[in-house]
Coordinates of C-alpha atoms and ligand atoms in Angstrom, one line a residue:
Chain A
M122 CA 16.0 -15.6 -9.6
A123 CA 13.4 -18.8 -9.2
L124 CA 10.0 -17.5 -9.4
A125 CA 7.3 -19.6 -7.2
V126 CA 6.8 -22.7 -9.3
P127 CA 3.3 -22.5 -10.0
L128 CA 3.6 -18.9 -10.9
A129 CA 6.4 -19.4 -13.2
A130 CA 3.8 -21.7 -15.2
R131 CA 1.2 -19.2 -15.3
V132 CA 3.4 -16.4 -16.2
A133 CA 3.5 -17.7 -19.8
L134 CA -0.2 -18.0 -19.6
L135 CA -0.3 -14.3 -18.7
Q136 CA 1.9 -13.2 -21.1
G137 CA -0.1 -14.7 -23.7
L138 CA -2.8 -12.4 -23.0
A139 CA -3.2 -9.0 -24.4
G140 CA -1.9 -7.6 -21.2
D141 CA 0.3 -4.4 -22.7
G142 CA -2.0 -4.2 -25.8
A143 CA -3.3 -0.7 -24.5
A144 CA -0.1 0.9 -23.9
G145 CA 0.2 3.7 -26.5
A146 CA -3.6 4.2 -26.9
E147 CA -4.4 8.0 -27.0
A148 CA -7.3 10.1 -25.9
T149 CA -7.9 13.8 -25.3
V150 CA -8.6 14.5 -21.5
P151 CA -11.6 16.2 -20.9
A152 CA -11.1 19.7 -19.6
S153 CA -13.3 19.2 -16.6
A154 CA -10.8 16.6 -15.3
R155 CA -7.9 18.1 -16.2
D156 CA -8.8 21.7 -14.6
A157 CA -10.3 19.5 -11.2
S158 CA -6.9 17.9 -11.3
I159 CA -5.0 21.0 -11.6
A160 CA -6.8 22.5 -9.1
A161 CA -6.4 19.6 -6.5
L162 CA -2.6 20.0 -6.8
D163 CA -3.1 23.6 -6.1
R164 CA -5.0 22.6 -3.1
G165 CA -2.2 20.4 -1.8
E166 CA -4.1 17.2 -2.7
T167 CA -0.8 15.3 -2.8
H168 CA -1.3 13.0 0.1
Y169 CA -2.7 9.7 0.6
T170 CA -6.8 9.8 0.3
D171 CA -9.1 7.8 2.7
R172 CA -8.4 4.2 2.0
P173 CA -11.7 3.7 -0.2
G174 CA -11.6 6.8 -2.0
I175 CA -12.6 10.4 -1.5
L176 CA -15.9 10.5 0.1
P177 CA -17.7 12.9 -2.7
L178 CA -16.5 10.5 -5.4
R179 CA -17.8 7.4 -3.7
Q180 CA -21.1 9.5 -3.2
A181 CA -21.2 10.2 -7.0
V182 CA -20.6 6.7 -7.6
A183 CA -23.4 5.7 -5.4
D184 CA -25.8 8.4 -6.8
A185 CA -24.8 7.0 -10.7
L186 CA -25.8 3.7 -9.7
R187 CA -29.2 4.8 -8.3
T188 CA -30.1 6.8 -11.3
R189 CA -28.6 4.5 -13.9
H190 CA -29.5 1.4 -12.3
G191 CA -32.0 1.9 -9.6
V192 CA -29.5 0.4 -7.1
E193 CA -29.2 1.3 -3.5
V194 CA -25.3 1.5 -2.1
D195 CA -23.8 3.0 0.6
A196 CA -21.5 5.7 -0.2
G197 CA -19.7 5.5 3.0
K198 CA -19.4 1.6 3.7
G199 CA -20.6 0.0 0.2
V200 CA -18.3 2.1 -2.4
V201 CA -14.4 1.5 -2.8
I202 CA -12.6 3.4 -5.2
T203 CA -10.1 1.4 -7.1
C204 CA -6.9 1.9 -9.5
G205 CA -9.0 1.6 -12.4
V206 CA -11.5 -1.1 -13.2
V207 CA -8.6 -3.8 -13.5
E208 CA -8.1 -3.5 -9.8
A209 CA -12.0 -3.8 -9.0
R210 CA -12.2 -7.0 -11.2
F211 CA -8.9 -8.3 -9.5
V212 CA -10.0 -7.7 -6.0
A213 CA -13.3 -9.0 -6.5
I214 CA -12.0 -12.3 -8.1
Q215 CA -9.4 -12.8 -5.2
Q216 CA -11.8 -12.5 -2.7
L217 CA -14.9 -14.1 -3.8
V218 CA -13.6 -17.4 -5.5
P219 CA -11.8 -19.9 -3.7
A220 CA -8.3 -20.3 -5.3
G221 CA -7.6 -23.6 -7.0
S222 CA -11.2 -25.1 -6.7
G223 CA -13.3 -22.2 -8.1
T224 CA -14.8 -21.4 -11.3
V225 CA -15.8 -17.8 -13.2
V226 CA -18.3 -18.2 -15.6
A227 CA -17.8 -15.1 -17.8
L228 CA -21.4 -14.6 -19.9
S229 CA -19.1 -11.7 -22.0
H230 CA -16.0 -10.4 -22.4
P231 CA -13.9 -13.1 -20.9
E232 CA -10.8 -11.5 -21.8
R233 CA -11.3 -8.6 -19.1
V234 CA -11.0 -11.4 -16.3
A235 CA -8.6 -13.6 -17.8
A236 CA -5.7 -12.3 -16.1
A237 CA -7.2 -12.3 -12.7
C238 CA -8.4 -15.8 -13.2
I239 CA -4.9 -16.9 -13.9
V240 CA -3.5 -15.3 -10.9
R241 CA -6.1 -16.6 -8.8
D242 CA -5.7 -20.0 -10.3
V243 CA -9.5 -20.4 -11.1
R244 CA -11.2 -21.9 -14.0
L245 CA -12.7 -19.6 -16.5
V246 CA -15.6 -20.9 -18.8
G247 CA -18.0 -19.3 -21.0
P248 CA -21.8 -19.3 -20.8
D249 CA -22.2 -22.6 -22.7
A250 CA -19.7 -24.6 -20.4
D251 CA -21.1 -26.4 -17.0
A252 CA -20.0 -25.1 -13.9
H253 CA -20.0 -26.8 -10.4
G254 CA -18.6 -26.3 -7.0
P255 CA -18.4 -22.6 -6.0
A256 CA -18.4 -20.2 -9.0
L257 CA -18.9 -16.6 -9.7
V258 CA -20.9 -15.4 -12.6
Y259 CA -19.2 -12.4 -14.5
L260 CA -21.4 -9.9 -16.9
T261 CA -21.2 -6.9 -18.1
S262 CA -23.9 -4.4 -19.4
D263 CA -23.7 -5.9 -23.1
T264 CA -24.4 -9.5 -21.9
P265 CA -27.5 -10.4 -24.1
A266 CA -30.7 -11.3 -21.9
E267 CA -31.1 -14.5 -23.3
T268 CA -27.6 -15.7 -21.9
R269 CA -27.7 -13.3 -18.8
D270 CA -31.0 -14.6 -17.3
P271 CA -30.6 -18.5 -16.9
W272 CA -27.3 -17.8 -15.4
L273 CA -28.6 -15.3 -12.8
A274 CA -31.5 -17.7 -11.9
R275 CA -28.6 -20.3 -11.4
A276 CA -26.7 -18.0 -9.6
A277 CA -29.6 -17.5 -7.3
D278 CA -30.5 -20.8 -6.7
E279 CA -26.8 -22.0 -6.0
G280 CA -25.8 -18.7 -4.0
W281 CA -23.0 -17.9 -6.1
A282 CA -21.4 -14.5 -6.2
V283 CA -22.4 -12.4 -9.3
V284 CA -19.6 -9.6 -10.3
F285 CA -21.5 -7.0 -12.7
E286 CA -19.5 -4.8 -14.7
A287 CA -21.6 -1.8 -15.3
A288 CA -21.2 0.7 -18.4
E289 CA -21.2 4.3 -17.5
E290 CA -25.1 4.4 -18.9
S291 CA -28.3 3.7 -18.0
G292 CA -29.5 0.1 -18.3
F293 CA -29.8 -3.5 -16.5
H294 CA -28.7 -4.4 -13.3
P295 CA -29.0 -7.9 -11.4
A296 CA -30.6 -6.2 -8.6
S297 CA -33.6 -6.1 -10.7
A298 CA -33.3 -10.3 -10.8
G299 CA -33.6 -10.0 -7.2
L300 CA -29.6 -10.4 -6.6
A301 CA -28.9 -6.9 -5.1
D302 CA -27.2 -8.8 -2.0
A303 CA -25.0 -11.2 -4.2
T304 CA -23.7 -8.6 -6.7
V305 CA -20.6 -6.8 -6.6
T306 CA -20.8 -3.8 -9.1
V307 CA -17.7 -2.8 -10.7
G308 CA -16.7 0.0 -13.2
G309 CA -14.3 2.4 -14.6
I310 CA -14.6 5.8 -14.4
G311 CA -14.1 8.1 -17.8
A312 CA -12.3 4.9 -19.4
G313 CA -14.3 5.7 -22.7
Q314 CA -13.9 9.5 -22.0
G315 CA -10.0 10.0 -22.2
L316 CA -9.5 9.2 -18.3
E317 CA -8.1 5.8 -19.0
A318 CA -4.6 6.7 -18.0
W319 CA -6.0 8.3 -14.8
R320 CA -6.7 5.0 -13.7
V321 CA -10.1 5.2 -11.6
G322 CA -12.5 2.8 -11.2
Y323 CA -14.9 1.5 -8.5
L324 CA -16.5 -1.5 -6.9
A325 CA -19.9 -1.4 -4.8
A326 CA -21.6 -4.0 -2.9
P327 CA -23.6 -4.1 0.2
A328 CA -21.6 -3.0 3.2
A329 CA -20.9 -6.7 4.7
T330 CA -19.4 -7.7 1.1
A331 CA -17.9 -4.4 0.7
G332 CA -15.7 -4.5 4.0
P333 CA -13.2 -7.4 3.1
L334 CA -13.2 -6.2 -0.4
R335 CA -11.9 -2.9 1.0
D336 CA -9.3 -4.1 3.3
F337 CA -7.9 -6.5 0.7
K338 CA -7.6 -3.3 -1.9
Q339 CA -5.9 -1.4 0.8
S340 CA -3.6 -4.1 1.3
L341 CA -2.9 -4.3 -2.3
T342 CA -2.4 -0.4 -3.2
L343 CA -3.5 1.6 0.0
C344 CA -5.8 4.0 -2.0
T345 CA -6.1 5.1 -5.6
T346 CA -4.3 8.2 -7.0
N347 CA -5.5 11.7 -5.2
L348 CA -5.6 13.8 -8.3
S349 CA -7.1 11.3 -10.5
Q350 CA -9.8 10.6 -7.9
W351 CA -10.8 14.7 -8.2
G352 CA -10.6 14.6 -12.0
A353 CA -12.8 11.4 -12.2
L354 CA -15.1 13.1 -9.8
A355 CA -15.3 16.7 -11.8
L356 CA -16.1 14.3 -15.1
M357 CA -18.7 12.4 -13.0
E358 CA -20.3 15.6 -12.0
E359 CA -20.4 17.1 -15.6
H360 CA -22.2 14.1 -16.7
A361 CA -24.6 13.6 -13.7
Chain B
M188 CA -14.9 2.4 18.8
T189 CA -14.5 1.4 22.5
L190 CA -10.9 0.3 23.8
D191 CA -12.5 -3.4 24.3
E192 CA -13.1 -3.5 20.7
L193 CA -9.6 -2.2 19.7
R194 CA -8.2 -5.0 21.9
N195 CA -9.8 -7.3 19.5
L196 CA -7.7 -5.7 16.7
D197 CA -4.0 -5.8 15.5
G198 CA -1.5 -5.0 12.5
A199 CA -3.1 -2.8 9.9
K200 CA -6.9 -3.4 11.3
L201 CA -5.8 -1.8 14.6
R202 CA -3.9 1.2 12.7
Y203 CA -6.7 2.0 10.9
A204 CA -9.4 1.8 13.4
L205 CA -7.4 4.1 15.5
M206 CA -7.0 6.5 12.6
D207 CA -11.2 6.3 12.4
L208 CA -11.4 7.2 16.1
A209 CA -9.1 10.0 15.5
K210 CA -11.2 11.6 13.3
T211 CA -13.9 11.9 15.5
I212 CA -11.8 14.0 17.6
P213 CA -12.1 17.7 15.7
D214 CA -8.5 19.1 16.7
A215 CA -6.8 15.6 17.3
I216 CA -2.9 15.7 16.1
A217 CA -2.2 12.8 14.1
L218 CA 1.4 11.4 15.0
G219 CA 0.1 8.0 13.3
R220 CA 0.0 7.1 9.6
G221 CA 3.2 7.5 8.0
D222 CA 2.4 10.1 5.5
P223 CA 4.5 13.1 5.5
D224 CA 2.9 16.5 5.9
L225 CA 5.5 18.4 3.4
A226 CA 4.2 19.4 0.3
T227 CA 5.6 17.8 -2.8
P228 CA 8.1 19.8 -4.0
D229 CA 7.2 22.6 -6.6
H230 CA 9.2 21.3 -9.7
V231 CA 7.4 17.8 -9.4
V232 CA 3.9 19.6 -9.3
V233 CA 4.8 21.8 -11.9
A234 CA 5.8 18.8 -14.2
A235 CA 2.4 17.3 -13.3
K236 CA 0.6 20.2 -14.6
Q237 CA 2.7 20.2 -17.8
A238 CA 1.7 16.7 -18.3
L239 CA -2.1 17.5 -17.4
A240 CA -1.9 20.5 -20.0
Q241 CA -0.6 18.4 -22.8
G242 CA -4.5 17.4 -23.3
V243 CA -3.7 13.8 -24.3
Q244 CA -3.0 11.0 -22.2
P245 CA -1.2 8.0 -23.8
L246 CA -1.5 4.8 -21.5
Q247 CA 1.9 3.6 -20.4
P248 CA 2.9 0.1 -20.6
V249 CA 2.3 -2.2 -17.6
A250 CA 5.7 -2.1 -16.4
G251 CA 6.0 1.4 -16.3
M252 CA 7.0 4.7 -18.6
P253 CA 10.2 3.8 -20.3
A254 CA 11.9 7.1 -19.6
L255 CA 10.8 6.5 -15.9
R256 CA 11.9 3.1 -15.7
A257 CA 15.3 4.5 -17.1
A258 CA 15.7 7.3 -14.4
I259 CA 15.1 4.9 -11.6
A260 CA 17.8 2.7 -12.7
K261 CA 20.2 5.4 -13.2
R262 CA 19.3 6.4 -9.7
A263 CA 19.7 2.7 -8.3
R264 CA 23.3 2.7 -10.0
T265 CA 24.4 6.4 -8.9
D266 CA 22.7 6.6 -5.5
H267 CA 22.9 3.1 -4.1
G268 CA 25.5 1.3 -6.5
L269 CA 22.8 -1.1 -7.9
D270 CA 24.1 -2.6 -11.2
V271 CA 21.1 -2.5 -13.2
G272 CA 19.3 -1.5 -16.3
A273 CA 16.2 0.1 -16.8
E274 CA 14.5 -3.7 -18.1
Q275 CA 15.2 -4.4 -14.2
V276 CA 12.7 -1.9 -13.0
L277 CA 9.1 -2.3 -12.2
V278 CA 7.0 0.9 -11.7
T279 CA 4.4 -0.1 -9.2
T280 CA 1.2 1.8 -7.7
G281 CA 3.2 2.7 -4.4
G282 CA 5.8 0.5 -2.8
Q283 CA 2.5 -1.3 -1.6
E284 CA 1.7 -3.1 -4.8
G285 CA 5.5 -3.7 -5.3
L286 CA 5.4 -5.8 -2.0
F287 CA 2.2 -7.8 -3.1
L288 CA 3.8 -8.4 -6.4
V289 CA 7.2 -9.3 -5.0
M290 CA 5.4 -12.1 -2.5
S291 CA 3.0 -13.3 -5.3
A292 CA 6.1 -13.9 -7.6
L293 CA 8.6 -15.4 -5.0
L294 CA 6.7 -17.5 -2.6
D295 CA 5.2 -20.9 -3.2
P296 CA 2.6 -22.1 -0.7
G297 CA 4.5 -23.3 2.4
D298 CA 7.9 -21.3 1.4
E299 CA 9.2 -19.7 4.2
I300 CA 10.0 -15.8 4.6
L301 CA 12.2 -14.6 7.4
V302 CA 10.7 -11.2 8.3
P303 CA 11.9 -8.7 11.3
D304 CA 9.9 -8.1 14.6
P305 CA 8.5 -5.6 14.8
R306 CA 7.7 -5.0 11.1
Y307 CA 5.2 -3.2 8.8
T308 CA 2.4 -5.8 9.1
S309 CA 1.4 -5.0 5.5
Y310 CA 3.9 -7.8 4.6
D311 CA 2.1 -10.2 6.7
Q312 CA -1.0 -9.9 4.5
A313 CA 0.9 -10.3 1.1
I314 CA 2.9 -13.1 2.5
E315 CA 0.0 -14.8 3.5
H316 CA -1.9 -14.1 0.4
A317 CA 1.0 -15.8 -1.3
G318 CA 0.6 -19.1 1.1
G319 CA 3.9 -18.2 2.4
V320 CA 4.6 -18.7 5.8
S321 CA 6.4 -15.7 7.7
V322 CA 9.0 -16.5 10.3
T323 CA 9.9 -13.7 12.6
V324 CA 13.5 -12.6 13.3
P325 CA 13.6 -10.7 16.7
T326 CA 15.3 -7.5 16.8
H327 CA 16.3 -5.3 19.9
P328 CA 17.1 -2.3 21.6
E329 CA 20.3 -3.0 22.7
D330 CA 21.5 -2.9 19.3
A331 CA 19.3 -0.1 17.8
F332 CA 17.0 -2.7 16.3
D333 CA 19.6 -3.8 13.8
L334 CA 19.1 -7.2 12.3
R335 CA 21.5 -9.7 13.8
A336 CA 22.8 -12.2 10.9
E337 CA 23.4 -14.9 13.8
A338 CA 19.5 -14.9 14.9
I339 CA 18.8 -15.2 10.9
E340 CA 21.0 -18.0 10.8
S341 CA 19.5 -20.1 13.5
L342 CA 16.2 -19.9 11.7
I343 CA 17.2 -20.8 8.2
T344 CA 15.4 -24.3 7.0
P345 CA 15.4 -25.7 3.5
K346 CA 12.1 -24.0 3.2
T347 CA 13.5 -20.6 3.6
K348 CA 13.1 -18.7 0.4
A349 CA 13.5 -15.1 1.5
L350 CA 14.5 -12.6 4.0
L351 CA 12.6 -9.3 4.5
L352 CA 15.0 -6.4 5.2
V353 CA 13.3 -2.9 5.9
T354 CA 16.0 -0.3 6.4
P355 CA 15.6 2.2 7.7
S356 CA 12.7 0.2 9.8
N357 CA 9.1 1.1 10.1
P358 CA 8.3 1.1 12.8
T359 CA 12.0 1.3 15.1
G360 CA 14.0 3.5 13.0
G361 CA 16.7 1.0 13.1
I362 CA 18.9 0.6 10.2
I363 CA 20.9 -2.4 8.6
S364 CA 24.7 -1.9 9.4
R365 CA 27.2 -2.6 6.8
E366 CA 28.6 -5.2 9.1
Q367 CA 25.2 -7.1 9.4
A368 CA 24.5 -6.4 5.8
E369 CA 27.7 -8.3 4.8
K370 CA 27.0 -11.3 7.0
I371 CA 23.7 -11.5 5.9
A372 CA 24.8 -11.1 2.2
A373 CA 26.9 -13.8 2.9
L374 CA 24.1 -16.3 4.3
A375 CA 21.9 -15.5 1.8
K376 CA 24.8 -16.6 -1.0
K377 CA 25.5 -19.8 1.1
H378 CA 21.7 -20.9 1.6
D379 CA 20.5 -19.6 -1.8
F380 CA 17.6 -17.3 -0.5
V381 CA 16.5 -13.8 -1.8
V382 CA 16.7 -10.7 0.4
I383 CA 13.9 -8.3 -0.4
S384 CA 15.3 -5.2 0.7
D385 CA 12.8 -2.1 1.3
E386 CA 14.5 0.8 1.2
I387 CA 11.6 3.2 1.0
Y388 CA 12.8 5.4 4.0
G389 CA 16.6 5.0 2.7
K390 CA 17.0 8.8 1.9
F391 CA 16.6 9.6 5.5
V392 CA 19.5 8.2 7.6
W393 CA 20.8 10.1 9.9
P394 CA 24.7 10.7 10.3
P395 CA 27.0 9.1 11.4
H396 CA 25.3 6.3 10.1
E397 CA 24.9 5.2 6.3
H398 CA 22.2 3.8 4.2
V399 CA 23.3 0.3 2.9
S400 CA 21.8 -1.0 -0.2
I401 CA 22.4 -4.8 0.1
G402 CA 21.9 -5.3 -3.7
S403 CA 25.3 -3.4 -4.1
L404 CA 27.4 -5.9 -2.0
P405 CA 29.3 -8.3 -4.2
G406 CA 27.8 -11.3 -5.7
M407 CA 24.1 -10.2 -4.4
E408 CA 22.7 -8.9 -7.7
R409 CA 21.1 -12.4 -8.1
H410 CA 19.8 -12.6 -4.4
T411 CA 18.3 -9.2 -4.0
I412 CA 14.9 -7.7 -4.5
T413 CA 15.2 -3.9 -4.0
L414 CA 11.7 -2.3 -3.3
S415 CA 11.2 1.6 -2.7
G416 CA 9.2 4.4 -4.1
F417 CA 8.4 8.3 -4.4
S418 CA 6.1 8.3 -1.4
K419 CA 8.3 9.1 1.5
A420 CA 11.5 10.5 -0.2
W421 CA 9.6 13.2 -2.2
A422 CA 6.7 13.7 0.0
M423 CA 4.3 12.1 -2.8
T424 CA 2.2 9.4 -0.9
G425 CA -1.2 10.6 -2.7
W426 CA 0.4 9.9 -6.3
R427 CA 0.9 6.3 -6.0
V428 CA 4.4 5.6 -7.6
G429 CA 6.8 2.9 -6.2
Y430 CA 9.1 0.5 -7.8
V431 CA 10.6 -2.9 -7.6
I432 CA 14.2 -3.7 -9.1
A433 CA 15.1 -7.4 -9.6
E434 CA 16.6 -9.6 -12.3
Q435 CA 14.7 -9.3 -15.5
N436 CA 12.7 -12.6 -15.5
A437 CA 11.6 -11.7 -12.1
I438 CA 10.5 -8.5 -13.2
L439 CA 8.9 -10.0 -16.2
G440 CA 6.9 -12.5 -13.9
M441 CA 5.7 -9.5 -11.6
T442 CA 5.0 -7.2 -14.8
A443 CA 2.5 -10.4 -15.8
I444 CA 0.8 -10.3 -12.6
K445 CA 0.6 -6.6 -12.5
G446 CA -1.4 -6.7 -15.7
A447 CA -4.3 -8.4 -13.5
T448 CA -3.8 -6.3 -10.4
T449 CA -4.2 -2.7 -11.8
G450 CA -2.5 -2.6 -15.0
P451 CA -0.2 0.5 -15.5
V452 CA 0.2 3.4 -12.8
A453 CA -1.6 6.6 -13.5
N454 CA 0.1 8.6 -16.1
V455 CA 0.4 12.1 -14.6
S456 CA 1.7 10.6 -11.5
Q457 CA 4.5 8.9 -13.5
A458 CA 5.5 12.5 -15.2
A459 CA 5.5 13.8 -11.8
A460 CA 7.7 10.6 -10.6
L461 CA 9.9 11.2 -13.6
A462 CA 10.9 14.8 -12.7
A463 CA 11.5 14.0 -9.0
A464 CA 13.9 11.3 -10.4
E465 CA 15.5 13.5 -12.8
A466 CA 16.5 16.5 -10.8
D467 CA 18.9 16.7 -7.8
D468 CA 18.1 15.9 -4.3
A469 CA 18.3 19.6 -3.2
C470 CA 14.7 19.1 -2.1
I471 CA 15.2 15.7 -0.2
E472 CA 18.3 17.6 1.4
D473 CA 15.7 20.5 2.6
F474 CA 13.2 17.9 3.9
K475 CA 16.3 16.3 5.6
V476 CA 17.0 19.6 7.6
I477 CA 13.2 19.6 8.7
Y478 CA 12.9 16.2 9.7
G479 CA 15.8 16.5 11.8
E480 CA 14.6 19.5 13.9
R481 CA 11.8 17.6 14.5
R482 CA 13.5 14.5 15.5
D483 CA 15.4 16.4 17.9
L484 CA 12.1 18.1 19.6
L485 CA 10.4 14.9 19.7
A486 CA 13.6 13.2 21.2
K487 CA 13.6 16.1 24.1
G488 CA 9.5 15.8 24.5
L489 CA 9.8 12.0 24.7
T490 CA 12.8 12.4 27.3
D491 CA 10.8 14.9 29.4
M492 CA 7.9 12.9 29.6
G493 CA 9.8 10.0 30.8
L494 CA 9.5 7.4 28.0
E495 CA 12.1 5.7 27.0
Y496 CA 13.0 5.0 23.4
T497 CA 16.0 4.2 21.2
D498 CA 17.5 6.8 18.9
P499 CA 16.0 6.4 15.6
R500 CA 18.9 6.3 12.9
G501 CA 16.8 6.7 10.2
G502 CA 13.2 7.3 8.8
F503 CA 10.2 9.4 10.7
F504 CA 9.5 7.3 13.7
F505 CA 10.1 7.0 17.5
W506 CA 9.7 3.4 18.9
A507 CA 9.2 4.8 22.5
K508 CA 8.2 2.2 25.9
S509 CA 5.2 2.8 27.6
S510 CA 6.5 1.0 30.5
S511 CA 6.8 3.9 32.7
T512 CA 3.3 4.7 32.9
G513 CA 2.6 1.1 34.0
L514 CA 0.1 0.8 30.9
R515 CA 0.0 -1.4 28.0
S516 CA 0.6 0.7 24.8
L517 CA -2.8 0.1 23.5
E518 CA -4.4 1.5 26.7
L519 CA -1.5 4.7 26.6
S520 CA -2.6 5.4 23.0
Y521 CA -6.3 5.0 23.5
L522 CA -5.9 7.6 26.6
L523 CA -3.6 9.8 24.5
L524 CA -6.3 10.2 21.9
K525 CA -9.0 10.6 24.5
E526 CA -7.2 12.9 27.0
A527 CA -4.4 14.7 25.0
R528 CA -6.2 14.5 21.6
V529 CA -3.1 13.0 20.0
L530 CA -2.9 9.9 17.7
V531 CA -0.1 7.8 18.3
F532 CA -0.3 3.9 17.2
P533 CA 0.3 1.1 19.7
G534 CA 3.1 -1.4 19.1
T535 CA 0.9 -4.2 18.5
G536 CA -0.2 -2.6 15.2
F537 CA 3.6 -3.7 14.0
G538 CA 3.6 -7.2 15.7
E539 CA 1.9 -9.3 18.5
R540 CA 4.6 -9.1 21.1
W541 CA 5.1 -5.1 20.9
S542 CA 2.6 -4.3 23.7
D543 CA 4.8 -2.2 25.4
Y544 CA 6.0 0.1 22.6
L545 CA 4.2 3.0 20.9
R546 CA 5.2 4.3 17.4
I547 CA 5.2 8.1 16.9
T548 CA 5.8 10.0 13.7
T549 CA 7.4 13.4 13.3
L550 CA 5.2 13.9 10.5
Q551 CA 3.8 17.4 11.4
P552 CA 4.8 20.9 10.9
T553 CA 7.2 21.8 13.9
D554 CA 4.7 24.0 15.7
V555 CA 2.2 20.9 15.6
L556 CA 4.3 18.6 17.0
R557 CA 5.3 21.0 19.5
E558 CA 1.8 21.2 20.7
A559 CA 1.6 17.5 20.6
V560 CA 4.4 17.1 23.0
E561 CA 2.6 19.8 25.5
R562 CA -0.5 18.0 25.3
M563 CA 1.0 14.5 25.9
T564 CA 3.4 15.5 28.5
P565 CA 1.0 16.0 31.4
V566 CA -1.0 12.9 30.7
V567 CA 1.9 10.9 30.4
K568 CA 3.3 12.4 33.7
R569 CA 0.3 11.7 35.5
Y570 CA -0.1 8.1 34.6
A571 CA 3.6 7.4 35.6
A572 CA 3.4 9.3 38.7
E573 CA 0.2 7.0 39.7
A574 CA 2.3 3.8 38.5
A575 CA 5.1 4.9 40.6
A576 CA 2.7 5.4 43.6
R577 CA 1.5 1.9 43.3
A578 CA 4.8 0.5 43.0
Ligands
PLP212 C1 8.0 -0.1 5.1 C2 7.1 0.2 4.0 N1 7.1 -0.2 2.7 C3 6.3 0.1 1.8 C4 5.5 1.2 2.2 C5 4.5 1.5 1.2 O1 4.2 2.9 0.8 P1 3.7 3.2 -0.8 O2 2.5 2.3 -1.2 O3 2.7 4.6 -0.5 O4 5.0 3.7 -1.7 C6 5.1 1.7 3.5 C7 4.1 2.8 3.7 O5 4.0 3.0 4.9 C8 6.1 1.2 4.4 O6 6.1 1.9 5.7

């Protein structure tokens, strides 16, 4: 069967990435998440959820962003629960960088966005390369300040989008560099605590930015697994 | 949201706006979204709980849990006559992700894809995202919304890459007849295009009609991508498990993209789907009895209200005309929500041309469905009487 021509070329690139590498990794599931998922099943939580996710989980994400990073987002209109952080990154890159002509500047962990960049057909460069034209700056909680600060200043000047992948702990956020409106925060929930196979993540942004991201997420997967969301909520509440 | 604001919307946006509006009405009865109200069968839930109790959750490969891929392939062979192996199956985050991956993998910018009209408009977004061009193939009440091969043939161009088939259809309840499927298969082979066959409602076809998987017709393995999932057949919408069946190179391409879109499907959901796939269809047979009763109830209700419809041959939906009320379906659905507190979807949620049609689901318990009919009847009759008086 003939694949789309540009895709056929890119599939080879995608297959060269670590893609399936995580398969087989095992982790013990926290009891709180397990029990909450079982309780959700007992309540009959087997249907589609609201497309941006169950409201208490969106609220927990908004609360965590406030306490960990001092960032205000609207749980109702600014938070979208995704199928793992993978979907959050993908949705952000699909929606915020123009296909073909755009560039993603990954200040750290370029491997996390490499596949999404290939599918979007945008250039992926590191902090030492130059970027021109429409660009998006991707950074993570562990991006060193000396790399981060000049690029965030440049993003502010050029009006570029910023995608910040937040660790599940307190720390820096681009909002403190005056980029609250330009930043989409993405993250996984419980991935480091045994919940990776639950596939729950989020993206959070000012409502005007989040709206189209939410619509695109819905067209991609409708909503995130119901029982996973309840498990993730229990874990967040336990660590709040 | 006001009626005027709703008038500016169509497709999925319109459907979601109406669902949001319905949420503001405390005792509204939703006959809108295609989400089975029935509970996921017990044996499936039990399997999920067992998986949860294990304590350790290995992340699965992006293409899916090997045992689940094998079980889906086995069902494809035995239930639908598709000659496929596990390597031709990709497990997706609902059929929804499947349709996105299929369009991304198949369509080059400018490629044309023939799509039935009306249709599940999520396909439009996936096609547009891939840069493809949708070419609509009209379907008609006269032949119960079967897809006509001759209508397709007249629309084939050198750019035609694929044809979308949704059988049973969302929203019309029409199915592809064997006769048309055979003619379409001949066209696909002659003009070398791919048939994307969405069979997500395929377990619910009403006798004497039969479900035909076009991929099982001679020579069609190379020309078919079959898309389906567990959401509708096993009442598992919230678990998010679907699948795509295709030639292995296409599956490898889609798997590569899936590594970027979402990675693997949630582990527990896959364990649950495996239990569903491996058990017999007794639970689905029970569902069928229930959906059959509701179909009869709604059919009678619509007839009593004077809303014309075509007998659905499969699936959960009635596709009824609003014309007897003298109202466009958007106005009628808005008024039904406000005055009868019943949510139904206007036809423009499924294609621009369908402003005189309503999509109504049977996805509420029988007594709730009966109440919905009782609430709708006086409202519809009143507008119909006013329309008749004006005429
Ligand atoms: C025709 C059709 N295909 C695919 C889907 C996707 O469903 P899911 O992602 O829950 O499997 C739907 C959902 O309504 C549908 O109607």
